[in-house]
mmCIF file of C-alpha atoms in Angstrom:
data_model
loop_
_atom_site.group_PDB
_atom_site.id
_atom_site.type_symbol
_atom_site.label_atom_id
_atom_site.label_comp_id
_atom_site.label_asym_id
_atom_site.label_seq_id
_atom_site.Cartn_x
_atom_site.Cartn_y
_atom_site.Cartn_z
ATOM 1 C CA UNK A 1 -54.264 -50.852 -18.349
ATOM 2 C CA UNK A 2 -57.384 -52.749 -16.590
ATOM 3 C CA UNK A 3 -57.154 -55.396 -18.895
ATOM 4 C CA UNK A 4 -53.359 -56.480 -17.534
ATOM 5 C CA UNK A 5 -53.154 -59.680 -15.560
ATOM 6 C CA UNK A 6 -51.291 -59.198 -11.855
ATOM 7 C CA UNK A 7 -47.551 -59.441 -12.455
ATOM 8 C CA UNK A 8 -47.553 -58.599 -16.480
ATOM 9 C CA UNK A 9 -44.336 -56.122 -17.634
ATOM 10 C CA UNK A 10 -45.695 -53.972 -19.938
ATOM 11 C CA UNK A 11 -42.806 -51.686 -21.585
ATOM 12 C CA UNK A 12 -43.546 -48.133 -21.552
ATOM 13 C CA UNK A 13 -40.776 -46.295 -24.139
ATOM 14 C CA UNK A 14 -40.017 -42.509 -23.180
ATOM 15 C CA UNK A 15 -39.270 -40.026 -26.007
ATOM 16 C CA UNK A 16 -35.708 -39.762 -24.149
ATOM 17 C CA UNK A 17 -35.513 -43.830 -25.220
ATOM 18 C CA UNK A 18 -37.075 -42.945 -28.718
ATOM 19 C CA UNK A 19 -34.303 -40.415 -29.015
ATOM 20 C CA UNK A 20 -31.201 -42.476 -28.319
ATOM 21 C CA UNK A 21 -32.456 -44.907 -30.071
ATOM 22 C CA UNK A 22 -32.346 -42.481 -33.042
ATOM 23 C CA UNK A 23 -29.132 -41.393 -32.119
ATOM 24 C CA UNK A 24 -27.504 -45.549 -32.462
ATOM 25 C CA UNK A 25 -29.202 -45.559 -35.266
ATOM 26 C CA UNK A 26 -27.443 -42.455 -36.810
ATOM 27 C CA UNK A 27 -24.076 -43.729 -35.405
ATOM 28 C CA UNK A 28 -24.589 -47.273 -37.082
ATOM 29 C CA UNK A 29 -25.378 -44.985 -40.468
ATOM 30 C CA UNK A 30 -22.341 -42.985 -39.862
ATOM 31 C CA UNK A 31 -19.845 -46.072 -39.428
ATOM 32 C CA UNK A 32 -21.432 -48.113 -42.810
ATOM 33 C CA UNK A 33 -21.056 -44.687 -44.835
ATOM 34 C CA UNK A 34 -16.808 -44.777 -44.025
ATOM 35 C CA UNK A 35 -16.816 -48.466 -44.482
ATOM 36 C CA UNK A 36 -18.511 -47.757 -47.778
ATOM 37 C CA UNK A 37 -16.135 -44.777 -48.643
ATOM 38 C CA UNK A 38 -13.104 -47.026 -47.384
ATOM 39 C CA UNK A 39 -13.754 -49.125 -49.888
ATOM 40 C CA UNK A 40 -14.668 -46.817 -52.285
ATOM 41 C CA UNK A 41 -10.988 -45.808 -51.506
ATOM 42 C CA UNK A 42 -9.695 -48.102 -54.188
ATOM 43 C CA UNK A 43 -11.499 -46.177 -57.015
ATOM 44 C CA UNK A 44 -9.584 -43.134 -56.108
ATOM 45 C CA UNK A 45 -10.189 -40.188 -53.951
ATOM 46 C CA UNK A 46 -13.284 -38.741 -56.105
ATOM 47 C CA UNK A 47 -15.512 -42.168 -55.319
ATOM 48 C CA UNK A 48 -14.414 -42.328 -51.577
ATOM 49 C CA UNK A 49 -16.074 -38.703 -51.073
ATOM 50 C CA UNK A 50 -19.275 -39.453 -53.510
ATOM 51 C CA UNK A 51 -20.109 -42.329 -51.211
ATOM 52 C CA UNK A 52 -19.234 -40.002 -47.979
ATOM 53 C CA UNK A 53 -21.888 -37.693 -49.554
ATOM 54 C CA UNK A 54 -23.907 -40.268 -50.306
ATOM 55 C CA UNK A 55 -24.162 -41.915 -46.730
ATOM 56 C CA UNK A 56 -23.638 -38.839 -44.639
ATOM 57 C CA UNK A 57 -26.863 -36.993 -46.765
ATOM 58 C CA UNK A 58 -29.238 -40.363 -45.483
ATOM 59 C CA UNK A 59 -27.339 -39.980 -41.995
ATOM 60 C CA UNK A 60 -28.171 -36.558 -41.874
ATOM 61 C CA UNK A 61 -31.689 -37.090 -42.957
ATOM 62 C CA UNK A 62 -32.178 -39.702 -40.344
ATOM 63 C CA UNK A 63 -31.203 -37.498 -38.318
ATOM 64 C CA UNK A 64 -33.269 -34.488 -38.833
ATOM 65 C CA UNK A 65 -36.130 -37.027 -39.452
ATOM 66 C CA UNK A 66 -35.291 -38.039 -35.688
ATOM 67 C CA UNK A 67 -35.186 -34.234 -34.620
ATOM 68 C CA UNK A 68 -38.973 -33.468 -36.158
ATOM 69 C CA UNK A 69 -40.063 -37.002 -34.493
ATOM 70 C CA UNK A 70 -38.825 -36.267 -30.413
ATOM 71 C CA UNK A 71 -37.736 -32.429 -30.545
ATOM 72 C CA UNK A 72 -41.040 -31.036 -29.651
ATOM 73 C CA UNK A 73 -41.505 -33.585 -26.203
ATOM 74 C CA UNK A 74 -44.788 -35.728 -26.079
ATOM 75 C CA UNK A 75 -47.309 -34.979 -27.805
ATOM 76 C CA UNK A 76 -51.157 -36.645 -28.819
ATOM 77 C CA UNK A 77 -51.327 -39.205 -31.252
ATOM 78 C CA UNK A 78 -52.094 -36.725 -34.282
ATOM 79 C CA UNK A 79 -49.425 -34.420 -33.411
ATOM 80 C CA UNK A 80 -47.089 -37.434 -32.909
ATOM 81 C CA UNK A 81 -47.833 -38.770 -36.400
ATOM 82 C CA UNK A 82 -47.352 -35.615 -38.128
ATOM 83 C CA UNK A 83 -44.720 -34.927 -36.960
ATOM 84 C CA UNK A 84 -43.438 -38.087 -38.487
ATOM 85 C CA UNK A 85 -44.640 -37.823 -41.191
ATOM 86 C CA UNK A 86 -43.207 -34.430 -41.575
ATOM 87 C CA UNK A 87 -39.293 -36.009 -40.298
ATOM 88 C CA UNK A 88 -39.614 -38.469 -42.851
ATOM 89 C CA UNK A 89 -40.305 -36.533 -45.869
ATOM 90 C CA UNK A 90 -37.731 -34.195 -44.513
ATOM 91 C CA UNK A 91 -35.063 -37.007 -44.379
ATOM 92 C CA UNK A 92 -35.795 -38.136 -47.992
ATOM 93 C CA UNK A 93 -35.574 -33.924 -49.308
ATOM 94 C CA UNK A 94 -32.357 -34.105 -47.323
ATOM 95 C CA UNK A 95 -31.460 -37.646 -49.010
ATOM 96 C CA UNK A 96 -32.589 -36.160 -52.834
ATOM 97 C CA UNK A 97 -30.848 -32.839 -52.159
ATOM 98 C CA UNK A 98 -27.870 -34.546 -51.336
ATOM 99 C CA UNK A 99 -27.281 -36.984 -54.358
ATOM 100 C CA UNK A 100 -28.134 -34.126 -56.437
ATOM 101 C CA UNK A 101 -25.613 -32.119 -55.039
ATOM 102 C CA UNK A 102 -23.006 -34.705 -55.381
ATOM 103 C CA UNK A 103 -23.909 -36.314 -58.858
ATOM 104 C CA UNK A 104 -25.179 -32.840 -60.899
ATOM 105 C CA UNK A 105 -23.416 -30.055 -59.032
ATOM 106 C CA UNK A 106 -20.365 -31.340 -57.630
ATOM 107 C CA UNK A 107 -20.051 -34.065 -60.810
ATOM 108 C CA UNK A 108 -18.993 -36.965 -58.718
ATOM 109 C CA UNK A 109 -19.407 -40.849 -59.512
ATOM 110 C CA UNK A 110 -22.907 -41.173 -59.160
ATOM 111 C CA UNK A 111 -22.244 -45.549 -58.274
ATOM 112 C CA UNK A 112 -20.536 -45.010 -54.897
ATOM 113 C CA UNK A 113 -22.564 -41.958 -54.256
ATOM 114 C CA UNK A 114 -25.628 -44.275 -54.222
ATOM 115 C CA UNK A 115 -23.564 -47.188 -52.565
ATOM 116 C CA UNK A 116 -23.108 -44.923 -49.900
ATOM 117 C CA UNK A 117 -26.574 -43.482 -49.532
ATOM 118 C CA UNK A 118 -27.743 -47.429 -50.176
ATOM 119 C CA UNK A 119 -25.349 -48.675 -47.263
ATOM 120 C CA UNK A 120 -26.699 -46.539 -44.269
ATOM 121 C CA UNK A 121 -29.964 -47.403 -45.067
ATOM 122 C CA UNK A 122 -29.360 -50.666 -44.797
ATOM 123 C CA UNK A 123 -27.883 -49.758 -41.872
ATOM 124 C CA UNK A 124 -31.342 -48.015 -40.518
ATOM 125 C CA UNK A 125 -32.330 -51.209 -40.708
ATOM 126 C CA UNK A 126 -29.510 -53.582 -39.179
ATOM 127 C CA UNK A 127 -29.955 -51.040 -36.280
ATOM 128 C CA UNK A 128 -33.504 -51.600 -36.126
ATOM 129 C CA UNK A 129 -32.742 -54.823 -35.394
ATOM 130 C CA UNK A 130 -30.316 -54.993 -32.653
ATOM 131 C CA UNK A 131 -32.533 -52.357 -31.103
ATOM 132 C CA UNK A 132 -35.554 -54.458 -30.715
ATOM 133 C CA UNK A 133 -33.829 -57.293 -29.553
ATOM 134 C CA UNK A 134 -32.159 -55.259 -26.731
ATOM 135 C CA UNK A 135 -34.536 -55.077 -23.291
ATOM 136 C CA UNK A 136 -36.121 -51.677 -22.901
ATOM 137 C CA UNK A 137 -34.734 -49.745 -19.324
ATOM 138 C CA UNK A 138 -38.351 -48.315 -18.963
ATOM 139 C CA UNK A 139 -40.472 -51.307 -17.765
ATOM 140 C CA UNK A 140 -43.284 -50.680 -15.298
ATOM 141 C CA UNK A 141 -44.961 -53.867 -14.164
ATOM 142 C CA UNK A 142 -48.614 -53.681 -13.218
#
């Protein structure tokens, strides 16, 4: 970048980083969907596994969403976005399919089912958070 002062950092994020990035972010969804069947526990058995099917279904999504985002390598800035855009909508069929599956077909509590779909996504975004506030390990200074 010409524009960069002598001695600037600028941070330079691989698809490798965008990818384990991803990948904490799935782990942080996978941990809130057992706390939230774990608690669920005290419902009975039935609730425990909606809210396993609920949070593993937006874990799962996340993940796939991560899959279509980094699988194919880099990529120019259209690609990149549509691929993105094609992950996300992905994640949410996964997400829809999922609470479907467990509320109409598999008739089980639909609350903890969305508790636990509701839970890892707030865990997406707890994530998010700790992941921006932790130093990159790509830097290049100019």
């Amino acid at each position: 970048m010409s524009g960069c002062s002598s001695g600037s950092v600028r941070v330079l994020n691989s698809a490798a980083e965008g990818w384990r990035q991803a990948l904490r972010v799935v782990a942080f969804q996978a941990v809130a969907t057992l706390l939230a069947a774990a608690a669920c526990l005290v419902l009975g058995p039935r609730a425990a596994l909606a809210a396993l099917v609920g949070g593993g279904a937006m874990a799962l999504g996340s993940l796939l969403a991560a899959w279509g985002a980094f699988g194919g390598g880099v990529a120019g800035a259209g690609t990149a976005l549509g691929r993105l855009l094609l992950g996300t909508a992905l994640k949410w069929l996964v997400v829809a399919g999922g609470l479907y599956l467990a509320m109409a077909v598999w008739r089980l509590p639909a609350v903890p089912a969305l508790a636990g779909a509701a839970l890892a996504a707030a865990a997406f975004v707890v994530s998010m958070k700790f992941a921006a506030a932790r130093p990159s390990k790509t830097r290049a200074s100019t």
